[in-house]
């Protein structure tokens, strides 16, 4: 893995108070900027917030929103909550695993796409739900999920 | 000055400072309470739950009681506490049953469980080499020491005590405080040929110039010199040698006094020197 460009890290740190309570916000911004938490950043983040590298690692591994490995440019999250599960989230996941040759939680080798499951996105009324880059798509059918993920319009698939 | 309050523990009255934690009170008064995650050098944590006690507050109905961890429950006026009631023992047995499922190989837990009448777990045993109960005492003590080299990583069923990235910890001093306080003695460490290994990192030990014993790591010396304002000279000899020298100096001074020489210095003078 090549060393990430850490010049933007200083700009991120400048935006936040040098205190322990900023740690999560700093990590969120770093995650947003690099699409993961580069381990090279841990020491600097820790020093800024006055916490140990061990504490930064502890926080980074605790929250699911943080990742220690680079995430794909597109993040696809299939909701696997109870309502979505009952209404066929498993079928959507099978379909995506097959079409993208990816296991849930993994990123494609070209770094384009990451497939994940989440336990609930809070949109149970439109189950089964798929989040693509933060945008929720409801009532997704197995036949259209691949087109949807590849950026196509779903009515095109429905035809 | 803290206010004294009257509380009852196991039907016996005690006068204790308001706000003092029940576990501390029990320990001071020789009332046995089992605990795994408590250590006097760090703040109470309530991690292992074993010190659970039954209590009733002053204004509560006479039939109502609740359970709380003694290590974190502050004393207040009129509090009634029971440390070995049936409700307490039932809760402790469940906790020990769960701990036994987590660490079937731990002698310490097996022993405490047997003392409470739990001889085998009724849950599925966890598979794994270590006997970690995730009480976090090692990480709290490490923070207290100031090294801050270890912390818990991940969460839920995958939670573990870990160094950053699971690699040899750069901030570790090799002081072994974590291993010494671990209630289940599960933090592995070795010491041989003047080298100490813990958390996958090997430390070189500093030898005493007197007896040659190796007791502290180079990192510990550097850390103490940097943060505790101690001279590096302080670590040239080990504690045992320093004590021996003090004793010899002191004996010499007494001997001089008996001979009628200059004698030892007065009460304001310095103690035996370490030179």
Short mmCIF file of C-alpha atoms in Angstrom, two decimals:
data_model
loop_
_atom_site.label_atom_id
_atom_site.label_comp_id
_atom_site.label_asym_id
_atom_site.label_seq_id
_atom_site.Cartn_x
_atom_site.Cartn_y
_atom_site.Cartn_z
CA UNK A 1 0.00 0.00 0.00
CA UNK A 2 1.49 3.33 -0.96
CA UNK A 3 1.95 6.03 1.66
CA UNK A 4 -0.94 8.46 1.56
CA UNK A 5 -0.41 12.17 1.11
CA UNK A 6 -0.69 13.49 4.65
CA UNK A 7 -0.48 17.20 3.85
CA UNK A 8 -4.25 17.55 4.19
CA UNK A 9 -4.07 16.15 7.70
CA UNK A 10 -2.74 19.42 9.11
CA UNK A 11 -5.68 21.33 7.62
CA UNK A 12 -8.06 18.85 9.25
CA UNK A 13 -6.36 19.12 12.62
CA UNK A 14 -6.39 22.93 12.48
CA UNK A 15 -10.17 22.85 12.24
CA UNK A 16 -10.51 21.01 15.56
CA UNK A 17 -9.79 21.93 19.13
CA UNK A 18 -6.68 20.25 20.52
CA UNK A 19 -8.61 18.20 23.10
CA UNK A 20 -9.58 14.62 23.75
CA UNK A 21 -13.21 15.35 22.95
CA UNK A 22 -12.31 16.23 19.34
CA UNK A 23 -10.91 12.76 18.64
CA UNK A 24 -13.99 11.28 16.99
CA UNK A 25 -14.66 14.36 14.89
CA UNK A 26 -11.04 14.41 13.72
CA UNK A 27 -11.22 10.73 12.82
CA UNK A 28 -14.49 11.32 10.95
CA UNK A 29 -12.88 14.06 8.89
CA UNK A 30 -9.81 11.95 8.21
CA UNK A 31 -12.04 9.06 7.17
CA UNK A 32 -13.97 11.38 4.85
CA UNK A 33 -10.83 12.79 3.29
CA UNK A 34 -8.91 9.55 2.71
CA UNK A 35 -11.84 7.10 2.71
CA UNK A 36 -9.98 5.26 5.51
CA UNK A 37 -7.77 6.03 8.51
CA UNK A 38 -4.16 5.85 7.35
CA UNK A 39 -2.03 4.42 10.14
CA UNK A 40 0.59 7.07 9.38
CA UNK A 41 -1.92 9.64 10.69
CA UNK A 42 -2.49 8.01 14.08
CA UNK A 43 0.44 9.53 15.91
CA UNK A 44 -0.28 13.05 14.71
CA UNK A 45 -3.99 12.73 15.54
CA UNK A 46 -3.12 11.36 18.98
CA UNK A 47 -0.67 14.16 19.68
CA UNK A 48 -3.20 16.78 18.59
CA UNK A 49 -5.94 15.37 20.85
CA UNK A 50 -3.61 14.53 23.72
CA UNK A 51 -4.35 10.81 23.64
CA UNK A 52 -2.12 7.80 23.07
CA UNK A 53 -1.81 5.96 19.77
CA UNK A 54 -3.33 2.98 21.59
CA UNK A 55 -6.43 5.08 22.41
CA UNK A 56 -6.73 6.28 18.79
CA UNK A 57 -6.49 2.66 17.61
CA UNK A 58 -9.05 1.65 20.22
CA UNK A 59 -11.52 4.30 19.02
CA UNK A 60 -10.83 3.62 15.35
CA UNK A 61 -11.56 -0.09 15.73
CA UNK A 62 -14.60 0.43 17.96
CA UNK A 63 -16.78 2.33 15.49
CA UNK A 64 -18.01 0.72 12.31
CA UNK A 65 -17.90 4.08 10.53
CA UNK A 66 -14.10 3.96 10.62
CA UNK A 67 -11.97 1.73 8.47
CA UNK A 68 -8.29 0.89 8.66
CA UNK A 69 -8.13 -0.24 5.03
CA UNK A 70 -8.91 2.00 2.04
CA UNK A 71 -12.57 1.95 1.05
CA UNK A 72 -13.76 1.97 -2.54
CA UNK A 73 -14.79 5.15 -4.34
CA UNK A 74 -18.35 3.92 -4.19
CA UNK A 75 -19.74 2.54 -0.95
CA UNK A 76 -22.65 0.13 -1.27
CA UNK A 77 -24.37 -0.83 1.96
CA UNK A 78 -27.05 -3.45 1.91
CA UNK A 79 -29.33 -3.16 4.90
CA UNK A 80 -29.55 -6.46 6.73
CA UNK A 81 -31.89 -5.26 9.47
CA UNK A 82 -34.89 -7.36 10.42
CA UNK A 83 -37.40 -5.71 8.06
CA UNK A 84 -35.00 -5.75 5.09
CA UNK A 85 -33.93 -9.28 5.88
CA UNK A 86 -37.53 -10.46 5.86
CA UNK A 87 -38.21 -8.67 2.59
CA UNK A 88 -35.30 -10.19 0.72
CA UNK A 89 -32.06 -8.36 1.62
CA UNK A 90 -30.30 -11.74 1.45
CA UNK A 91 -31.23 -12.07 -2.21
CA UNK A 92 -29.90 -8.58 -2.96
CA UNK A 93 -26.65 -9.39 -1.22
CA UNK A 94 -26.28 -12.70 -3.10
CA UNK A 95 -26.90 -10.91 -6.37
CA UNK A 96 -24.29 -8.22 -5.62
CA UNK A 97 -21.72 -10.71 -4.35
CA UNK A 98 -22.06 -12.64 -7.60
CA UNK A 99 -22.07 -9.63 -9.94
CA UNK A 100 -19.19 -7.81 -8.24
CA UNK A 101 -17.25 -10.92 -7.14
CA UNK A 102 -17.00 -9.34 -3.70
CA UNK A 103 -17.65 -10.59 -0.21
CA UNK A 104 -19.46 -8.22 2.16
CA UNK A 105 -16.95 -5.99 3.91
CA UNK A 106 -14.46 -6.20 1.03
CA UNK A 107 -13.30 -3.66 -1.54
CA UNK A 108 -12.71 -4.48 -5.20
CA UNK A 109 -9.01 -4.75 -6.14
CA UNK A 110 -9.26 -1.67 -8.37
CA UNK A 111 -10.55 0.35 -5.39
CA UNK A 112 -13.74 1.32 -7.18
CA UNK A 113 -16.39 -0.24 -4.98
CA UNK A 114 -16.89 -1.47 -1.42
CA UNK A 115 -19.70 -3.82 -0.46
CA UNK A 116 -20.93 -3.82 3.12
CA UNK A 117 -23.90 -4.84 5.18
CA UNK A 118 -25.41 -2.63 7.87
CA UNK A 119 -27.75 -3.70 10.62
CA UNK A 120 -30.41 -1.06 10.03
CA UNK A 121 -30.51 2.22 8.14
CA UNK A 122 -33.76 3.29 9.75
CA UNK A 123 -35.78 3.05 6.55
CA UNK A 124 -37.70 -0.10 7.38
CA UNK A 125 -40.86 1.17 5.62
CA UNK A 126 -39.06 0.96 2.29
CA UNK A 127 -37.40 -2.40 2.89
CA UNK A 128 -35.35 -3.89 1.41
CA UNK A 129 -33.06 -0.91 1.33
CA UNK A 130 -29.66 -0.32 -0.27
CA UNK A 131 -27.51 2.72 0.50
CA UNK A 132 -25.27 3.85 -2.32
CA UNK A 133 -22.84 6.58 -1.27
CA UNK A 134 -25.19 7.77 1.43
CA UNK A 135 -28.27 7.79 -0.76
CA UNK A 136 -31.05 5.41 0.22
CA UNK A 137 -32.83 3.30 -2.37
CA UNK A 138 -35.97 1.54 -1.18
CA UNK A 139 -38.00 -1.45 -2.35
CA UNK A 140 -35.04 -2.73 -4.33
CA UNK A 141 -35.59 -5.91 -6.34
CA UNK A 142 -32.86 -8.46 -6.98
CA UNK A 143 -33.22 -7.92 -10.72
CA UNK A 144 -32.42 -4.22 -10.56
CA UNK A 145 -29.86 -4.00 -7.78
CA UNK A 146 -26.82 -4.51 -10.00
CA UNK A 147 -27.93 -1.84 -12.49
CA UNK A 148 -28.63 0.47 -9.58
CA UNK A 149 -25.20 -0.05 -8.09
CA UNK A 150 -23.50 0.44 -11.45
CA UNK A 151 -25.14 3.86 -11.63
CA UNK A 152 -28.01 3.02 -13.97
CA UNK A 153 -31.60 4.14 -13.54
CA UNK A 154 -33.80 1.56 -11.96
CA UNK A 155 -36.77 2.02 -14.28
CA UNK A 156 -34.44 1.01 -17.11
CA UNK A 157 -33.86 -2.25 -15.32
CA UNK A 158 -37.51 -2.68 -14.55
CA UNK A 159 -38.48 -2.51 -18.21
CA UNK B 1 -13.56 17.28 56.16
CA UNK B 2 -16.14 14.86 54.98
CA UNK B 3 -19.31 14.24 56.91
CA UNK B 4 -19.68 10.95 58.68
CA UNK B 5 -22.80 8.91 58.00
CA UNK B 6 -24.20 5.83 59.66
CA UNK B 7 -24.64 2.75 57.48
CA UNK B 8 -25.34 -0.89 58.19
CA UNK B 9 -23.36 -3.69 56.60
CA UNK B 10 -24.60 -7.22 57.26
CA UNK B 11 -26.71 -5.92 60.18
CA UNK B 12 -23.70 -4.29 61.85
CA UNK B 13 -23.45 -0.49 62.18
CA UNK B 14 -20.54 1.53 60.83
CA UNK B 15 -19.76 5.23 60.81
CA UNK B 16 -18.11 6.11 57.52
CA UNK B 17 -17.35 9.23 55.45
CA UNK B 18 -20.23 10.09 53.14
CA UNK B 19 -19.47 9.18 49.54
CA UNK B 20 -16.82 6.59 50.29
CA UNK B 21 -17.30 3.55 48.09
CA UNK B 22 -18.78 0.47 49.74
CA UNK B 23 -15.98 -1.83 48.58
CA UNK B 24 -13.37 0.41 50.23
CA UNK B 25 -15.41 0.44 53.45
CA UNK B 26 -15.74 -3.36 53.43
CA UNK B 27 -12.04 -3.82 52.78
CA UNK B 28 -11.13 -1.46 55.62
CA UNK B 29 -13.40 -3.38 57.98
CA UNK B 30 -12.30 -6.85 56.97
CA UNK B 31 -15.55 -7.81 55.25
CA UNK B 32 -14.60 -10.12 52.40
CA UNK B 33 -15.96 -9.22 48.97
CA UNK B 34 -14.67 -10.97 45.87
CA UNK B 35 -13.38 -8.73 43.09
CA UNK B 36 -11.23 -9.14 40.02
CA UNK B 37 -11.01 -5.75 38.31
CA UNK B 38 -10.29 -3.55 41.34
CA UNK B 39 -6.89 -2.08 42.14
CA UNK B 40 -6.13 0.67 44.63
CA UNK B 41 -3.86 2.53 42.20
CA UNK B 42 -6.67 3.30 39.75
CA UNK B 43 -10.23 4.58 39.93
CA UNK B 44 -12.94 1.96 40.51
CA UNK B 45 -14.32 0.61 37.26
CA UNK B 46 -17.12 -1.89 37.90
CA UNK B 47 -15.93 -4.15 35.12
CA UNK B 48 -16.05 -7.64 36.59
CA UNK B 49 -19.33 -7.13 38.55
CA UNK B 50 -18.20 -9.68 41.15
CA UNK B 51 -18.32 -7.23 44.05
CA UNK B 52 -22.10 -6.92 43.67
CA UNK B 53 -23.97 -6.29 46.97
CA UNK B 54 -27.61 -5.88 47.96
CA UNK B 55 -28.71 -2.59 49.46
CA UNK B 56 -31.69 -0.58 50.66
CA UNK B 57 -31.80 3.20 50.92
CA UNK B 58 -33.15 4.99 53.99
CA UNK B 59 -36.56 5.95 52.58
CA UNK B 60 -37.26 2.80 50.62
CA UNK B 61 -40.05 0.38 51.50
CA UNK B 62 -38.83 -2.26 53.88
CA UNK B 63 -39.38 -5.07 51.36
CA UNK B 64 -37.48 -3.40 48.53
CA UNK B 65 -33.76 -3.91 47.81
CA UNK B 66 -31.50 -3.52 44.80
CA UNK B 67 -28.13 -4.76 43.62
CA UNK B 68 -25.09 -2.60 42.88
CA UNK B 69 -21.36 -3.04 42.45
CA UNK B 70 -19.76 -2.18 45.78
CA UNK B 71 -16.69 -0.67 44.14
CA UNK B 72 -18.75 2.14 42.62
CA UNK B 73 -21.53 2.66 45.17
CA UNK B 74 -21.05 5.63 47.52
CA UNK B 75 -22.12 5.45 51.16
CA UNK B 76 -25.03 7.60 52.26
CA UNK B 77 -26.87 8.01 55.53
CA UNK B 78 -29.13 5.15 56.53
CA UNK B 79 -27.93 2.78 53.83
CA UNK B 80 -28.38 -0.92 54.59
CA UNK B 81 -26.00 -3.27 52.79
CA UNK B 82 -25.89 -7.05 52.63
CA UNK B 83 -22.75 -8.63 51.22
CA UNK B 84 -23.65 -12.33 51.36
CA UNK B 85 -27.44 -12.51 51.01
CA UNK B 86 -29.13 -15.09 48.81
CA UNK B 87 -29.84 -12.43 46.15
CA UNK B 88 -26.15 -11.44 46.11
CA UNK B 89 -24.89 -15.01 45.98
CA UNK B 90 -27.27 -15.84 43.14
CA UNK B 91 -26.01 -12.87 41.13
CA UNK B 92 -22.39 -13.76 41.85
CA UNK B 93 -22.96 -17.36 40.82
CA UNK B 94 -24.36 -16.21 37.47
CA UNK B 95 -21.40 -13.88 36.95
CA UNK B 96 -18.95 -16.66 37.81
CA UNK B 97 -20.82 -19.06 35.54
CA UNK B 98 -20.32 -16.59 32.68
CA UNK B 99 -16.68 -15.89 33.60
CA UNK B 100 -16.05 -19.62 33.72
CA UNK B 101 -17.50 -19.97 30.23
CA UNK B 102 -15.18 -17.24 29.04
CA UNK B 103 -12.01 -18.55 30.72
CA UNK B 104 -12.44 -22.28 31.44
CA UNK B 105 -8.68 -22.54 31.87
CA UNK B 106 -8.26 -19.88 34.53
CA UNK B 107 -7.21 -21.22 37.93
CA UNK B 108 -8.17 -17.98 39.69
CA UNK B 109 -11.71 -18.00 38.34
CA UNK B 110 -12.13 -21.74 38.82
CA UNK B 111 -11.15 -21.26 42.47
CA UNK B 112 -13.49 -18.33 43.17
CA UNK B 113 -16.30 -20.13 41.33
CA UNK B 114 -15.80 -23.27 43.40
CA UNK B 115 -15.93 -21.16 46.57
CA UNK B 116 -19.35 -19.98 45.41
CA UNK B 117 -20.51 -23.48 44.53
CA UNK B 118 -20.07 -23.14 40.76
CA UNK B 119 -18.07 -26.15 39.63
CA UNK B 120 -18.67 -25.99 35.91
CA UNK B 121 -20.19 -23.53 33.51
CA UNK B 122 -23.68 -23.96 32.15
CA UNK B 123 -22.84 -21.95 29.02
CA UNK B 124 -20.82 -22.85 25.95
CA UNK B 125 -17.12 -22.53 26.71
CA UNK B 126 -15.19 -19.94 24.76
CA UNK B 127 -12.42 -21.31 22.66
CA UNK B 128 -9.16 -19.48 22.97
CA UNK B 129 -5.77 -19.56 24.54
CA UNK B 130 -5.99 -16.59 26.87
CA UNK B 131 -7.84 -16.09 30.14
CA UNK B 132 -8.65 -12.43 29.56
CA UNK B 133 -11.91 -11.30 31.20
CA UNK B 134 -11.71 -7.87 29.52
CA UNK B 135 -11.80 -6.04 32.84
CA UNK B 136 -9.41 -3.49 31.36
CA UNK B 137 -7.33 -3.27 34.53
CA UNK B 138 -4.12 -3.64 32.50
CA UNK B 139 -5.05 -0.73 30.23
CA UNK B 140 -6.07 1.45 33.17
CA UNK B 141 -2.85 0.71 35.02
CA UNK B 142 -0.83 1.34 31.85
CA UNK B 143 -2.51 4.75 31.53
CA UNK B 144 -1.76 5.40 35.21
CA UNK B 145 1.91 4.48 34.76
CA UNK B 146 1.91 6.94 31.89
CA UNK B 147 3.05 4.64 29.12
CA UNK B 148 -0.45 4.37 27.60
CA UNK B 149 0.77 1.58 25.35
CA UNK B 150 -2.26 -0.72 25.36
CA UNK B 151 -6.03 -0.29 25.03
CA UNK B 152 -9.05 -2.35 24.13
CA UNK B 153 -9.61 -2.83 20.42
CA UNK B 154 -12.73 -3.76 18.45
CA UNK B 155 -15.99 -4.36 20.29
CA UNK B 156 -18.61 -6.89 21.21
CA UNK B 157 -17.61 -10.51 20.85
CA UNK B 158 -14.36 -9.52 19.09
CA UNK B 159 -13.21 -7.10 21.79
CA UNK B 160 -9.68 -7.65 23.06
CA UNK B 161 -6.87 -5.88 24.83
CA UNK B 162 -4.42 -4.91 22.16
CA UNK B 163 -1.40 -2.85 21.27
CA UNK B 164 -1.86 -0.44 18.34
CA UNK B 165 -2.33 -2.57 15.20
CA UNK B 166 -1.52 -5.66 17.26
CA UNK B 167 2.17 -4.95 16.78
CA UNK B 168 4.96 -4.56 19.36
CA UNK B 169 3.91 -1.37 21.19
CA UNK B 170 6.18 1.64 20.59
CA UNK B 171 5.06 3.38 23.81
CA UNK B 172 5.57 0.36 26.10
CA UNK B 173 8.20 0.70 28.83
CA UNK B 174 8.37 -3.01 29.57
CA UNK B 175 7.53 -2.31 33.23
CA UNK B 176 5.22 -5.37 33.45
CA UNK B 177 2.66 -3.45 35.53
CA UNK B 178 -0.06 -4.82 33.25
CA UNK B 179 1.08 -8.40 33.78
CA UNK B 180 1.34 -7.98 37.55
CA UNK B 181 -2.15 -6.54 38.03
CA UNK B 182 -3.89 -8.92 35.60
CA UNK B 183 -6.35 -10.83 37.81
CA UNK B 184 -6.13 -13.97 35.69
CA UNK B 185 -2.36 -13.76 35.01
CA UNK B 186 -2.97 -13.96 31.30
CA UNK B 187 -0.47 -11.38 30.01
CA UNK B 188 2.47 -13.48 28.93
CA UNK B 189 6.01 -12.28 29.50
CA UNK B 190 9.44 -13.85 29.63
CA UNK B 191 12.73 -12.78 31.11
CA UNK B 192 16.09 -14.35 30.26
CA UNK B 193 19.69 -13.32 29.59
CA UNK B 194 19.10 -9.72 30.60
CA UNK B 195 16.21 -9.38 28.19
CA UNK B 196 12.49 -9.08 28.87
CA UNK B 197 9.73 -9.76 26.39
CA UNK B 198 6.13 -8.59 26.75
CA UNK B 199 3.45 -7.72 24.16
CA UNK B 200 5.76 -9.09 21.47
CA UNK B 201 8.47 -6.54 22.16
CA UNK B 202 11.86 -7.34 23.65
CA UNK B 203 13.50 -4.95 26.11
CA UNK B 204 17.08 -4.81 27.26
CA UNK B 205 17.43 -4.78 31.05
CA UNK B 206 19.83 -2.51 32.90
CA UNK B 207 22.18 -4.40 35.17
CA UNK B 208 22.90 -3.26 38.74
CA UNK B 209 26.52 -2.14 39.03
CA UNK B 210 26.72 -3.80 42.45
CA UNK B 211 25.20 -7.26 42.22
CA UNK B 212 24.62 -7.53 38.49
CA UNK B 213 20.92 -8.23 38.86
CA UNK B 214 18.79 -7.06 35.97
CA UNK B 215 15.56 -5.49 37.15
CA UNK B 216 14.55 -2.45 35.09
CA UNK B 217 14.44 -1.83 31.37
CA UNK B 218 16.38 0.91 29.63
CA UNK B 219 13.04 2.45 28.61
CA UNK B 220 11.87 2.57 32.23
CA UNK B 221 15.05 4.40 33.27
CA UNK B 222 14.74 6.87 30.41
CA UNK B 223 11.08 7.46 31.18
CA UNK B 224 11.70 8.03 34.89
CA UNK B 225 14.59 10.39 34.19
CA UNK B 226 12.49 12.33 31.65
CA UNK B 227 9.23 12.61 33.57
CA UNK B 228 9.90 12.03 37.28
CA UNK B 229 12.89 14.32 37.55
CA UNK B 230 15.21 11.55 38.75
CA UNK B 231 18.91 11.41 38.11
CA UNK B 232 20.17 8.55 35.90
CA UNK B 233 22.52 7.78 38.82
CA UNK B 234 19.49 6.57 40.74
CA UNK B 235 19.28 3.48 38.54
CA UNK B 236 22.95 2.51 38.57
CA UNK B 237 22.32 0.20 41.50
CA UNK B 238 19.30 -1.96 42.19
CA UNK B 239 16.94 -1.40 45.14
CA UNK B 240 18.35 -4.35 47.09
CA UNK B 241 21.90 -3.00 46.80
CA UNK B 242 20.76 0.49 47.77
CA UNK B 243 19.07 -0.89 50.88
CA UNK B 244 22.18 -2.88 51.77
CA UNK B 245 24.32 0.23 51.42
CA UNK B 246 21.96 2.35 53.50
CA UNK B 247 22.01 -0.30 56.21
CA UNK B 248 25.82 -0.39 56.16
CA UNK B 249 26.08 3.41 56.31
CA UNK B 250 23.61 3.52 59.17
CA UNK B 251 25.42 0.80 61.09
CA UNK B 252 28.67 2.70 60.57
CA UNK B 253 27.16 5.89 61.98
CA UNK B 254 25.90 4.10 65.07
CA UNK B 255 29.29 2.52 65.57
CA UNK B 256 30.96 5.96 65.38
CA UNK B 257 28.57 7.28 68.00
CA UNK B 258 29.41 4.54 70.46
CA UNK B 259 33.10 5.28 70.02
CA UNK B 260 32.38 8.88 71.00
CA UNK B 261 33.39 10.30 67.67
CA UNK B 262 31.59 13.00 65.77
CA UNK B 263 28.54 10.78 65.81
CA UNK B 264 25.51 10.93 63.66
CA UNK B 265 24.05 14.23 62.71
CA UNK B 266 21.12 15.70 64.58
CA UNK B 267 17.44 15.25 63.81
CA UNK B 268 17.56 17.91 61.11
CA UNK B 269 20.42 16.20 59.30
CA UNK B 270 20.24 14.06 56.23
CA UNK B 271 19.53 10.35 56.34
CA UNK B 272 21.98 7.72 55.21
CA UNK B 273 23.41 8.61 51.87
CA UNK B 274 23.22 6.37 48.84
CA UNK B 275 26.80 7.03 47.77
#
